[in-house]
Tab-separated table of C-alpha atoms and ligand atoms in Angstrom:
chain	number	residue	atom	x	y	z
A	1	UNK	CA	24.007	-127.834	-60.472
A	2	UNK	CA	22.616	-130.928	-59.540
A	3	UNK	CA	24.563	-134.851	-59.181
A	4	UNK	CA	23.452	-137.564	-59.702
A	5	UNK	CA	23.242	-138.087	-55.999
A	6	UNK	CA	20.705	-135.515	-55.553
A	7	UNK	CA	18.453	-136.765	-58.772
A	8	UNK	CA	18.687	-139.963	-57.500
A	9	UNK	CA	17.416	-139.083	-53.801
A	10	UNK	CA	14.645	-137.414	-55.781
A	11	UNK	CA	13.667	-139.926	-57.614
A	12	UNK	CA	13.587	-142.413	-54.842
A	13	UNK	CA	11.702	-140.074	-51.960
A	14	UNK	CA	9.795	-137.581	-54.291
A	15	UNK	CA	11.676	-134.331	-52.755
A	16	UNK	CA	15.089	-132.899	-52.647
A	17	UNK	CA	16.196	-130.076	-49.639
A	18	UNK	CA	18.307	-128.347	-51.671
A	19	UNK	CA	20.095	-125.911	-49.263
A	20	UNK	CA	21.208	-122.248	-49.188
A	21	UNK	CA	19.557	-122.081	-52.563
A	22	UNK	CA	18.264	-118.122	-52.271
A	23	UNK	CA	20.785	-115.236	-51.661
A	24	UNK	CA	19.863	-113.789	-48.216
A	25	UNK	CA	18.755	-110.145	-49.877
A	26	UNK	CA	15.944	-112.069	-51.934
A	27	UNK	CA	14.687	-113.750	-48.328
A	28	UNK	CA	14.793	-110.554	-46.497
A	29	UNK	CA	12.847	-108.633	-49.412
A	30	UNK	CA	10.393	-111.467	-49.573
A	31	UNK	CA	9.736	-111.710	-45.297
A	32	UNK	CA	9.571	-107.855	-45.480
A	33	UNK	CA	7.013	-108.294	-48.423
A	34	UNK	CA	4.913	-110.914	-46.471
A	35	UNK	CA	5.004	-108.242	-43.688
A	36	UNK	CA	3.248	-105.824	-46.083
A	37	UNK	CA	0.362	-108.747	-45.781
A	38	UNK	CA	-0.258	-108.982	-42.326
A	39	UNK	CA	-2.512	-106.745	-40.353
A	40	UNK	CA	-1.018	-103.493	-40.162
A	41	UNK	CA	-1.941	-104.217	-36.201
A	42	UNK	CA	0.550	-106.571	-36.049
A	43	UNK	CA	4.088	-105.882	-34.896
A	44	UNK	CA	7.186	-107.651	-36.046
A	45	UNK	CA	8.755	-107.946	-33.107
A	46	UNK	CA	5.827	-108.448	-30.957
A	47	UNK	CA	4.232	-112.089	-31.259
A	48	UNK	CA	1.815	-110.860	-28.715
A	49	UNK	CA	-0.239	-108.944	-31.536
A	50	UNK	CA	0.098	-112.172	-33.884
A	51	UNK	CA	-3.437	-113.091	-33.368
A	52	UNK	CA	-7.059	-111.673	-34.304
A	53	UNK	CA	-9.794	-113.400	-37.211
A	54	UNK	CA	-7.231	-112.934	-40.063
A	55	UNK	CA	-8.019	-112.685	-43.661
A	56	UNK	CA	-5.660	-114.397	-46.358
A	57	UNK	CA	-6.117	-114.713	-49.977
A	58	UNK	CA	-8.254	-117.828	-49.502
A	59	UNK	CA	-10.965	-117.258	-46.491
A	60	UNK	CA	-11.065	-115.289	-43.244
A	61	UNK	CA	-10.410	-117.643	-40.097
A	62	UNK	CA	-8.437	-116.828	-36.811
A	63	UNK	CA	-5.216	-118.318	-36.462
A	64	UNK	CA	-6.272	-121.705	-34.513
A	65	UNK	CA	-9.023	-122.122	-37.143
A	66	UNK	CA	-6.461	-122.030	-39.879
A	67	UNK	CA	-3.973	-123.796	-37.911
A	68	UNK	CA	-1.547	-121.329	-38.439
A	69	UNK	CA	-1.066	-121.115	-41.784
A	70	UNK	CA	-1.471	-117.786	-43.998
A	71	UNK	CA	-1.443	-117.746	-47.794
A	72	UNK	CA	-0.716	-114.545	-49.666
A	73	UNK	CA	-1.206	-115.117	-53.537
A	74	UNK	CA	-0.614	-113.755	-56.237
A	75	UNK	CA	-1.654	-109.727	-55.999
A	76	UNK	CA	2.188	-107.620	-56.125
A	77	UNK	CA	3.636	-110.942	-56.394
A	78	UNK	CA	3.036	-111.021	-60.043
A	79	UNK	CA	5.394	-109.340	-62.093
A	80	UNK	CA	7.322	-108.557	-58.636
A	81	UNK	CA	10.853	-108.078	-60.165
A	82	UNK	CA	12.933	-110.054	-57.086
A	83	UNK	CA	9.931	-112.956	-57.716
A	84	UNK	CA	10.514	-112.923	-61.763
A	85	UNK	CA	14.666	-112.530	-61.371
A	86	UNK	CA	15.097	-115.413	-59.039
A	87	UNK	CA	11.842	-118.102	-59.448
A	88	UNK	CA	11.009	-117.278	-62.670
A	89	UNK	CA	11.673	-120.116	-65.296
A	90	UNK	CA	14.371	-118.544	-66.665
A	91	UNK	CA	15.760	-117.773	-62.994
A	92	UNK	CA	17.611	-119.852	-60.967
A	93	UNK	CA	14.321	-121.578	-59.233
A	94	UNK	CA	13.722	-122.549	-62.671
A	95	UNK	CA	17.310	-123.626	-63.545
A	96	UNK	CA	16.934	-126.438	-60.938
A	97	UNK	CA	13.525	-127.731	-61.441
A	98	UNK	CA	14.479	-127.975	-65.406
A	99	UNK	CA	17.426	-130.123	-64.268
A	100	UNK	CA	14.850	-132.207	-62.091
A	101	UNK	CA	12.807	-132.479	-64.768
A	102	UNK	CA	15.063	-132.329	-67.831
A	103	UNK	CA	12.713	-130.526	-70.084
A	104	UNK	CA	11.888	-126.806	-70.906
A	105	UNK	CA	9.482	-125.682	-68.861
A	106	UNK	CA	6.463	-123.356	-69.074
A	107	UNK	CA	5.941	-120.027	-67.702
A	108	UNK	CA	6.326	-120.980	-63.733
A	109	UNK	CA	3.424	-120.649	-61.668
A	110	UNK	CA	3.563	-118.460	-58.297
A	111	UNK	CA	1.527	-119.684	-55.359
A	112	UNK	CA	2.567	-117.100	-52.966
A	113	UNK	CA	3.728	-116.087	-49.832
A	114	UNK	CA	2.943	-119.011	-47.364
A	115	UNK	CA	3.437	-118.113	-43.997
A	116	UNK	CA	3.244	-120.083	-40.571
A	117	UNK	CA	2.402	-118.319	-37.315
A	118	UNK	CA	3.235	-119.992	-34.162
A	119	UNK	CA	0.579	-121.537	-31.844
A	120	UNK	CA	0.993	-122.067	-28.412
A	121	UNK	CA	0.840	-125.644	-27.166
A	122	UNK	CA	-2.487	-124.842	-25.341
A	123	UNK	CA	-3.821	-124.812	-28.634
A	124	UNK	CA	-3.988	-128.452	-29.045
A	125	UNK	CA	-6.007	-130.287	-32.447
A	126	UNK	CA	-7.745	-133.752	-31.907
A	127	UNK	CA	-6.481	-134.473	-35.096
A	128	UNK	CA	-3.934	-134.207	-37.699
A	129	UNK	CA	-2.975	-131.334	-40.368
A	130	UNK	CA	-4.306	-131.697	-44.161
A	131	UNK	CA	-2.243	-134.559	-46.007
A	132	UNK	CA	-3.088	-133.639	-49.772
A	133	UNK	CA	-1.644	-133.276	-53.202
A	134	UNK	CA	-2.540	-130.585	-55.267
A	135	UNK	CA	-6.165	-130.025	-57.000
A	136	UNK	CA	-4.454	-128.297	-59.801
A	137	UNK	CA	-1.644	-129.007	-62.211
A	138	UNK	CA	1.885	-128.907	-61.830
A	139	UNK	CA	5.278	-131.205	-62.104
A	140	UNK	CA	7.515	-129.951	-59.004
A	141	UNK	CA	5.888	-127.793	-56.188
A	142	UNK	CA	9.271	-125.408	-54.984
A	143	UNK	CA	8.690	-124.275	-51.355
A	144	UNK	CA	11.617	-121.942	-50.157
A	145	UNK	CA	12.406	-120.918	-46.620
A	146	UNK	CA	13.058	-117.404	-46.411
A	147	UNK	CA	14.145	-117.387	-42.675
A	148	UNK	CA	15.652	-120.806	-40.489
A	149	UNK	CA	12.582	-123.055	-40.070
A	150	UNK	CA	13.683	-125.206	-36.646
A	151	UNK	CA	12.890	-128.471	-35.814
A	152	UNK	CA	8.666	-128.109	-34.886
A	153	UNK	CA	8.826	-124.559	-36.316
A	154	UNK	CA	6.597	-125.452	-39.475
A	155	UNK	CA	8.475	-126.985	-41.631
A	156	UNK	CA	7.240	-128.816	-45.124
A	157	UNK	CA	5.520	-132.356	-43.731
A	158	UNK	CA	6.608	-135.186	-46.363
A	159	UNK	CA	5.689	-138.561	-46.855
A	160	UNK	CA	8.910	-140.061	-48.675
A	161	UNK	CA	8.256	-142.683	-51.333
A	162	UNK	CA	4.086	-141.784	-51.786
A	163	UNK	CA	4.844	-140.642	-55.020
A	164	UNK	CA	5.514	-143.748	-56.799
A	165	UNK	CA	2.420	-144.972	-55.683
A	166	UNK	CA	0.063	-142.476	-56.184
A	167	UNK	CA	1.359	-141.384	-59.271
A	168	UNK	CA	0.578	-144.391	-61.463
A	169	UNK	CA	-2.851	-144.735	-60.115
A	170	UNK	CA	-4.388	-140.982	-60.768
A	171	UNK	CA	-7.148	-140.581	-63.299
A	172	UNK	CA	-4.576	-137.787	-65.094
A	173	UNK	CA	-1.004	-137.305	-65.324
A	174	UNK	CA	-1.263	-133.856	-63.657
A	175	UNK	CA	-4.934	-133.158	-62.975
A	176	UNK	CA	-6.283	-134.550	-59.779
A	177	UNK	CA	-8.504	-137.386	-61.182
A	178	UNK	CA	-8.977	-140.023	-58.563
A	179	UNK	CA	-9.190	-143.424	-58.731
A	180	UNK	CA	-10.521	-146.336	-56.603
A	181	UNK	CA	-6.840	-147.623	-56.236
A	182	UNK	CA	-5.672	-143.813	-55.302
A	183	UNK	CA	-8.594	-143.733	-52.509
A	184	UNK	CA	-6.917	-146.961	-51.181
A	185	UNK	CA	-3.316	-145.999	-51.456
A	186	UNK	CA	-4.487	-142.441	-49.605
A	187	UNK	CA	-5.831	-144.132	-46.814
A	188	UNK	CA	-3.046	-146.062	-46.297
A	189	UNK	CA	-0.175	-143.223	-46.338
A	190	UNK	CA	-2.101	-140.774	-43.802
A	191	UNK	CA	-2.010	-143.428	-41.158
A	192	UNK	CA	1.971	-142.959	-41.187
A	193	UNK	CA	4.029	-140.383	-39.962
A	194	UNK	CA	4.781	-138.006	-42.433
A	195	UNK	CA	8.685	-136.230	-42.325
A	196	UNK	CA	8.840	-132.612	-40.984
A	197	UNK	CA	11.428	-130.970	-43.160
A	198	UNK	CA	13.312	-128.059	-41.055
A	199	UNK	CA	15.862	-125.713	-42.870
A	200	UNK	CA	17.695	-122.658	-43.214
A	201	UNK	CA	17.153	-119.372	-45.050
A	202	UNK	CA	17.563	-119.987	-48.487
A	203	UNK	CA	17.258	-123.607	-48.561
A	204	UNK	CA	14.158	-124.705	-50.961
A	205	UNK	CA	12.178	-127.773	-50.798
A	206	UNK	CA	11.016	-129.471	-54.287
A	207	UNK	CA	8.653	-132.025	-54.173
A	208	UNK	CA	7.211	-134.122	-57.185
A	209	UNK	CA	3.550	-133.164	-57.815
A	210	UNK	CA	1.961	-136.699	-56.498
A	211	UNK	CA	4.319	-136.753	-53.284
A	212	UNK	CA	1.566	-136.521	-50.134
A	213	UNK	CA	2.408	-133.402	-48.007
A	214	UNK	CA	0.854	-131.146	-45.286
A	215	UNK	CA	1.623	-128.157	-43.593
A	216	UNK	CA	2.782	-128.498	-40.116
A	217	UNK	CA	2.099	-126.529	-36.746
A	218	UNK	CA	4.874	-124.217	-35.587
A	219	UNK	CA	5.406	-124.388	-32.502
A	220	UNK	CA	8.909	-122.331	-32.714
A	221	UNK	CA	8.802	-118.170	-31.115
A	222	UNK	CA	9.238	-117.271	-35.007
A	223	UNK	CA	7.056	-117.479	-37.875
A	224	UNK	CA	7.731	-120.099	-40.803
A	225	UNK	CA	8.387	-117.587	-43.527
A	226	UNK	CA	7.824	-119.509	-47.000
A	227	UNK	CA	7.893	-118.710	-50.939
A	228	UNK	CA	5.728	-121.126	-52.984
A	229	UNK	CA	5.923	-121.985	-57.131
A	230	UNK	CA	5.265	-124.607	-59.258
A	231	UNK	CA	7.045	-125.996	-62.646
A	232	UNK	CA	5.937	-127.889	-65.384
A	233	UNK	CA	6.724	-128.780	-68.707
A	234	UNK	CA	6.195	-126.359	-71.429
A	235	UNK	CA	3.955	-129.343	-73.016
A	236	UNK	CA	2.416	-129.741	-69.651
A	237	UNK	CA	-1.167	-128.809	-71.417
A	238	UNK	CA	-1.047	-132.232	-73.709
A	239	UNK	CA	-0.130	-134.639	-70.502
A	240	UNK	CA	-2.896	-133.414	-68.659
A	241	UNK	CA	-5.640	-135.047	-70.900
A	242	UNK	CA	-3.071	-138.474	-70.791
A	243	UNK	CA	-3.739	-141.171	-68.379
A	244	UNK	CA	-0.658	-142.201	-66.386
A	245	UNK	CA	1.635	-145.246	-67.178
A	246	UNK	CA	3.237	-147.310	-64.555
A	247	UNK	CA	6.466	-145.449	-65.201
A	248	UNK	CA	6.427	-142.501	-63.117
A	249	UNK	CA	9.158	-140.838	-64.681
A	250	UNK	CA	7.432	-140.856	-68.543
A	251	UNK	CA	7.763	-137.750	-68.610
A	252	UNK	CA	10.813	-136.727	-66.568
A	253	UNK	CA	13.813	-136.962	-68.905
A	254	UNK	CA	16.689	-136.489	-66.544
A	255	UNK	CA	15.206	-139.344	-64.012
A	256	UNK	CA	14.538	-141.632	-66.829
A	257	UNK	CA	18.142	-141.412	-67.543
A	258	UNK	CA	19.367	-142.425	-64.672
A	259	UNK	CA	20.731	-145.976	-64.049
A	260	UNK	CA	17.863	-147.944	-62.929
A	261	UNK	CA	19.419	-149.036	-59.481
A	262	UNK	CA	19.844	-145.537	-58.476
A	263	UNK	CA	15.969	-144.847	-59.777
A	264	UNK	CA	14.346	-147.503	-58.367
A	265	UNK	CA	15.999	-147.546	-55.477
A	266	UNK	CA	13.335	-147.679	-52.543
A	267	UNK	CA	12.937	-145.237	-50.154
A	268	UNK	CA	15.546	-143.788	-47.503
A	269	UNK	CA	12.829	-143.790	-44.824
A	270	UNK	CA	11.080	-146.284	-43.105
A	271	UNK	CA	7.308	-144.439	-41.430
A	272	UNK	CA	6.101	-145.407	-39.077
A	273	UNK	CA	2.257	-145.683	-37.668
A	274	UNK	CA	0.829	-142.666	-36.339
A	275	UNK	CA	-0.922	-142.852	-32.795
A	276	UNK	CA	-4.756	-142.902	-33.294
A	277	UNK	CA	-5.217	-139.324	-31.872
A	278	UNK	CA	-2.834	-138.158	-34.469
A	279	UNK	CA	-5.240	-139.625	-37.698
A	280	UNK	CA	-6.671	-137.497	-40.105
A	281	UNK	CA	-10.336	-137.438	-39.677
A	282	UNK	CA	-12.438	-139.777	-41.495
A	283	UNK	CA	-14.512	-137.223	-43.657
A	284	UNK	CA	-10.910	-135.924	-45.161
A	285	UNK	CA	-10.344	-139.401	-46.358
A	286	UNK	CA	-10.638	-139.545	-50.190
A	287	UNK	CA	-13.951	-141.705	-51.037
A	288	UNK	CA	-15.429	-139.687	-48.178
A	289	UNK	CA	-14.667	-136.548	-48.783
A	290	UNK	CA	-17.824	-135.374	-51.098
A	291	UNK	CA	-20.525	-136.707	-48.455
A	292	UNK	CA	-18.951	-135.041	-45.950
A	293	UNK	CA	-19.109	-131.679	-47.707
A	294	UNK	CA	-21.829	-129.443	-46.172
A	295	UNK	CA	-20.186	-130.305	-42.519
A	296	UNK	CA	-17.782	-127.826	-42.264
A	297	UNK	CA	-17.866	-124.848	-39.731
A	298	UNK	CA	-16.524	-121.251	-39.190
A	299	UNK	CA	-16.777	-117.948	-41.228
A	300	UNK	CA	-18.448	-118.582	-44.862
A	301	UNK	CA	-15.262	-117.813	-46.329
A	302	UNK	CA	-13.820	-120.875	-44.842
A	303	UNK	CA	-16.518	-123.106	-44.990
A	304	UNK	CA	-16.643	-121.908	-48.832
A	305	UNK	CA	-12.710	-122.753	-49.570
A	306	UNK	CA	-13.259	-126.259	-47.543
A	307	UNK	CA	-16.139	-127.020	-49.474
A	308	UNK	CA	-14.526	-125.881	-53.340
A	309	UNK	CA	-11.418	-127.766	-51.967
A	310	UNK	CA	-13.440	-131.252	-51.788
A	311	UNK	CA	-15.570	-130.535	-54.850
A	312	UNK	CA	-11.896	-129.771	-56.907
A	313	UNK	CA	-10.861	-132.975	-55.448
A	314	UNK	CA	-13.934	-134.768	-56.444
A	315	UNK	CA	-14.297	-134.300	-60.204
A	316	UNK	CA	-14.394	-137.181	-62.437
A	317	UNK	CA	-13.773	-137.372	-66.277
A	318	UNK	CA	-17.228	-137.454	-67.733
A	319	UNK	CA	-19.093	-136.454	-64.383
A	320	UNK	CA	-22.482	-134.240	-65.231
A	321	UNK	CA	-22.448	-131.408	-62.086
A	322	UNK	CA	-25.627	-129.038	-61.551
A	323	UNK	CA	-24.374	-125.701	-59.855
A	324	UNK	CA	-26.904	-122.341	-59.257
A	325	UNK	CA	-25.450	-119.406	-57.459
A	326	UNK	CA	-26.627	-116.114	-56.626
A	327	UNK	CA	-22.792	-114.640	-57.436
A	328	UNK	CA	-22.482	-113.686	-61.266
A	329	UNK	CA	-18.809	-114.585	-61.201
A	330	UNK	CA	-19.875	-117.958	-61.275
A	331	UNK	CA	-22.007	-117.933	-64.558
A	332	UNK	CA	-18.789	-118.748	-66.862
A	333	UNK	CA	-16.976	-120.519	-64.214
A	334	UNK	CA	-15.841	-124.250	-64.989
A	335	UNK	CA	-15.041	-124.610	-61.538
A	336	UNK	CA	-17.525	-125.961	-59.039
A	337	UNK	CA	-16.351	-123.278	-56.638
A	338	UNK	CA	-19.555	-122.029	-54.311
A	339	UNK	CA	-19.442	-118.774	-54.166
A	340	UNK	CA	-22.789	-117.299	-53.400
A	341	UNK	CA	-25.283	-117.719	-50.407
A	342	UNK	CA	-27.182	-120.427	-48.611
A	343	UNK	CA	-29.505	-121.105	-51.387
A	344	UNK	CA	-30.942	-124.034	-49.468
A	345	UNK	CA	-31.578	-121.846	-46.149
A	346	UNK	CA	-33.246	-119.150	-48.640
A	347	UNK	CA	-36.130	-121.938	-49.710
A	348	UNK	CA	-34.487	-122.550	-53.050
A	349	UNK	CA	-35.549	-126.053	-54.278
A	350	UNK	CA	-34.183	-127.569	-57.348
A	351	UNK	CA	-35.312	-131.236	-59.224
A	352	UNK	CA	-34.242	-133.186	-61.882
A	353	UNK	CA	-36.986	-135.074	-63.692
A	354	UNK	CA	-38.904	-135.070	-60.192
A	355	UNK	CA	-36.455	-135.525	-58.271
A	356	UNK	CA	-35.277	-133.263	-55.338
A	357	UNK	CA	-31.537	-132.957	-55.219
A	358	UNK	CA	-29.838	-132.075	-52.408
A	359	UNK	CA	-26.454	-130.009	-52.361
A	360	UNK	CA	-22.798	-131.214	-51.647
A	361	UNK	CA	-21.516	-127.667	-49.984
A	362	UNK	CA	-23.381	-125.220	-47.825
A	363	UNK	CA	-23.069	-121.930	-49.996
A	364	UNK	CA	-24.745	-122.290	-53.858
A	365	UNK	CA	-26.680	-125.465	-54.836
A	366	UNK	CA	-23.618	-127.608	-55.913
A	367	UNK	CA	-24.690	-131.486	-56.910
A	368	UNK	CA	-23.631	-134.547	-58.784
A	369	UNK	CA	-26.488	-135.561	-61.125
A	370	UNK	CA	-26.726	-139.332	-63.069
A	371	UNK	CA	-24.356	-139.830	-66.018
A	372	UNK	CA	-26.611	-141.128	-68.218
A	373	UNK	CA	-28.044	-140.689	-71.887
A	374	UNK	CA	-31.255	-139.099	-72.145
A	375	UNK	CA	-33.324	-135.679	-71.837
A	376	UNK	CA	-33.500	-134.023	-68.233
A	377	UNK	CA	-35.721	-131.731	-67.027
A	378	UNK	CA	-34.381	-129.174	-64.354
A	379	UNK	CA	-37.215	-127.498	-62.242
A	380	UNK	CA	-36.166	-124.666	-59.655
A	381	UNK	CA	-38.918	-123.382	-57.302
A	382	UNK	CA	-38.109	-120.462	-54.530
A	383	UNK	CA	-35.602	-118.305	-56.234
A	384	UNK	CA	-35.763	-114.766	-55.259
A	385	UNK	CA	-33.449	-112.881	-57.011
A	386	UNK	CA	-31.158	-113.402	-60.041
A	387	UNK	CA	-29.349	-116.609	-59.999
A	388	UNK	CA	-27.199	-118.259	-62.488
A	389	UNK	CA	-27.246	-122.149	-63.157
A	390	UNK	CA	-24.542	-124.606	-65.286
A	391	UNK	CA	-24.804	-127.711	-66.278
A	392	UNK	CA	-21.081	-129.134	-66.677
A	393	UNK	CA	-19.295	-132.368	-68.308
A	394	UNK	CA	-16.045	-132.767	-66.627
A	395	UNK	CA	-13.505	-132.806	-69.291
A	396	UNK	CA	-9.494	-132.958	-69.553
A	397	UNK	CA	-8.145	-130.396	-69.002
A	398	UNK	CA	-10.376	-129.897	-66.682
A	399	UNK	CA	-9.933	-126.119	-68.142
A	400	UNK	CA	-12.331	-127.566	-71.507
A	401	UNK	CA	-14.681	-128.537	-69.224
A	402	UNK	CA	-18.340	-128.365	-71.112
A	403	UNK	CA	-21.642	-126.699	-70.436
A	404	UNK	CA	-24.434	-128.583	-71.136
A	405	UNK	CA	-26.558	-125.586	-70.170
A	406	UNK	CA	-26.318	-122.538	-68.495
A	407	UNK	CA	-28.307	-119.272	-67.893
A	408	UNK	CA	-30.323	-116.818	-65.391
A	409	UNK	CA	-33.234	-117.739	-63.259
A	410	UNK	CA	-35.386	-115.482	-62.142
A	411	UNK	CA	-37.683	-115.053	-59.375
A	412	UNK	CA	-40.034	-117.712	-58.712
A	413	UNK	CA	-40.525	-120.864	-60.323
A	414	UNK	CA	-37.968	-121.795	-63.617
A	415	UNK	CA	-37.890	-124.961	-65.961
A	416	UNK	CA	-35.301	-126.006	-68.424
A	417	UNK	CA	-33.912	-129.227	-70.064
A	418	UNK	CA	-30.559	-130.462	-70.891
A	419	UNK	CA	-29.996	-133.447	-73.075
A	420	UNK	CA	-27.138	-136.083	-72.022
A	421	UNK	CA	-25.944	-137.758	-75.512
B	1	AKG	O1	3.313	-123.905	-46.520
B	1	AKG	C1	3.444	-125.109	-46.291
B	1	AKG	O2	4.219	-125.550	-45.450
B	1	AKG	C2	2.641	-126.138	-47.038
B	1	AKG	C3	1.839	-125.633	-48.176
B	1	AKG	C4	1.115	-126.737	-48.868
B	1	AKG	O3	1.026	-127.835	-48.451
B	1	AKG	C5	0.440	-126.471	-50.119
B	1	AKG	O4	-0.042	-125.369	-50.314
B	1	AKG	O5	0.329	-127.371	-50.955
């Protein structure tokens, strides 16, 4: 399906807008699906009702908070036979990403139902969307337009070309590891203007997994109707514990094989600077991410997803994390996901060997502690009913993560010890 043309715009800008990619029966059963999502409040055809504090797979904000954007995971979407016939890896969406990446691939990964509501322009921001790449693993990152996205109607924000720089300089090959040199090279790319990718229904947007992106505000009368899934490798398990290599398309047969001038090729676009008021604000900037944590406002929910979203972003290979929670889904978790209550507001006071250590996120007691050999001595005063507490070692994957300890606390005062080999 694809030419060389196409792989080779890939390879240079990190995406490819592949167009009228998905029959127009699969959009429409897809838009009507998303429609089974919203509140049943809302009306179709009246944008009037498009408004409220709106709950999405992820946390409850209204629509400024959120800046639009709804995500509907998983749910019916697994197993949906319209998602498995066309995006499946066997499907058509997975026909194209296997020619990107010239491999077999693994079972494909669907991210949902991604939806952009319009805002009206007296709902201004002081500053910009979300530039990211993803906390979890994955090769190419397939966003398809299931109705015309117009020019400002929330279409896919790109920055061309970050790929080839971030990719070599990640902690992982497809975990999100960071590294001094990443921190740097993510400064510099959010101070440009990213490229706002419009479409058509049925035309799909790939990206490459280290390509910066952000959703945009849509500003259109019609809501940006999107399907998300990811592709990988079906060895995709054994890269992830692999440090990167300069060459960014190691493991990317059918870009490797390409002639080198039509690889290496720099970018089509030149970005330029963004205006000041149009920066991303400091405490979203990588190395400052994890102080600025526990800032966040709005419903728990959101200030919950905020806060796991910096933590995700913030583990390191070898890292020793502390985490108590009142919720007993987190007492297996490897995840440093807070998904209790205000622990701190409740009087609950935790030290390491005398030490008082203070929390990263506002919900659960979620904290970095010293990576060094030795025994440890964990003291919790002021608990008040059950709560669960890990001790973690970041490892790759970041799935065989290890506890060092974990267990129940109970009311009042609790002491245990850890040893750090
Ligand atoms: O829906 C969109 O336009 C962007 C989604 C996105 O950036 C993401 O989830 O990684």
């Amino acid at each position: 399906m694809l030419t060389t043309a196409e792989l080779s715009f890939f390879a240079r800008n990190g995406f490819l807008h592949v167009k009228n990619f998905v029959d127009p029966d699969t959009c429409e059963t897809l838009v009507d699906h998303t429609w089974t999502r919203f509140p049943p409040e809302w009306s179709r055809h009246d944008p009037a009702t498009w408004s409220g504090d709106l709950a999405d797979s992820c946390h409850i904000a209204d629509l400024k908070a959120r800046r639009g954007l709804m995500q509907f995971q998983k749910g019916d979407l697994l197993g949906h036979p319209v998602v498995d016939g066309f995006f499946s890896s066997d499907g058509p969406g997975g026909q194209l990403a296997k020619e990107l990446i010239g491999s077999p691939l693994s079972k494909f990964h669907v991210r949902g139902l991604y939806a952009i509501v319009p805002l009206p322009s007296s709902i201004t921001y002081k500053v910009g969307g979300r530039p990211h790449i993803e906390a979890h693993p994955a090769q190419l990152i397939s966003l398809h337009y299931l109705e015309d996205v117009v020019p400002g109607g929330g279409g896919l924000h790109v920055w061309p070309g970050s790929h080839r720089e971030i990719y070599p300089n990640m902690g992982s090959k497809l975990e999100h590891v960071t590294t001094p040199e990443y921190e740097e090279i993510f400064d510099r790319w959010v101070r440009l203007q990213p490229l706002e990718l419009h479409g058509e229904r049925g035309d799909v947007v790939i990206i490459h997994h280290r390509l910066l992106h952000a959703p945009s505000l849509n500003r259109s009368p019609n809501i940006r109707y999107g399907f998300l899934c990811d592709y990988q490798r079906s060895d995709y398990t054994a890269l992830i514990a692999q440090r990167p290599s300069h060459d960014v398309w190691e493991d990317w047969p059918a870009i490797a094989a390409l002639p080198v001038h039509l690889r290496d090729a720099p970018s089509d676009y030149t970005l330029s600077p963004l205006a000041d008021d149009q920066l991303v604000p400091a405490s979203w900037s990588a190395k400052d991410r994890l102080s600025g944590a526990s800032s966040n406002t709005g419903d728990p929910s959101s200030i919950r997803k905020s806060d796991a979203s910096i933590l995700a972003r913030g583990r390191q290979v070898g890292d020793v994390w502390i985490a108590l929670s009142d919720d007993p889904k987190t007492a297996n978790d490897i995840k440093l996901f807070p998904r209790g209550s205000d622990l701190d507001a409740q009087g609950v006071r935790v030290s390491v060997n005398g030490e008082r250590i203070s929390s990263l996120c506002r919900f659960d007691i979620i904290s970095k502690l010293p990576n060094e050999p030795g025994e440890y001595e964990i003291e919790v005063q002021g608990v008040t009913r059950e709560t669960w507490i890990r001790v973690l070692r970041i490892q790759l994957p970041f799935q065989n993560t290890e506890f060092l300890l974990s267990g129940t606390l109970t009311p009042g005062k609790n002491s245990l010890r850890f040893s750090l080999s």
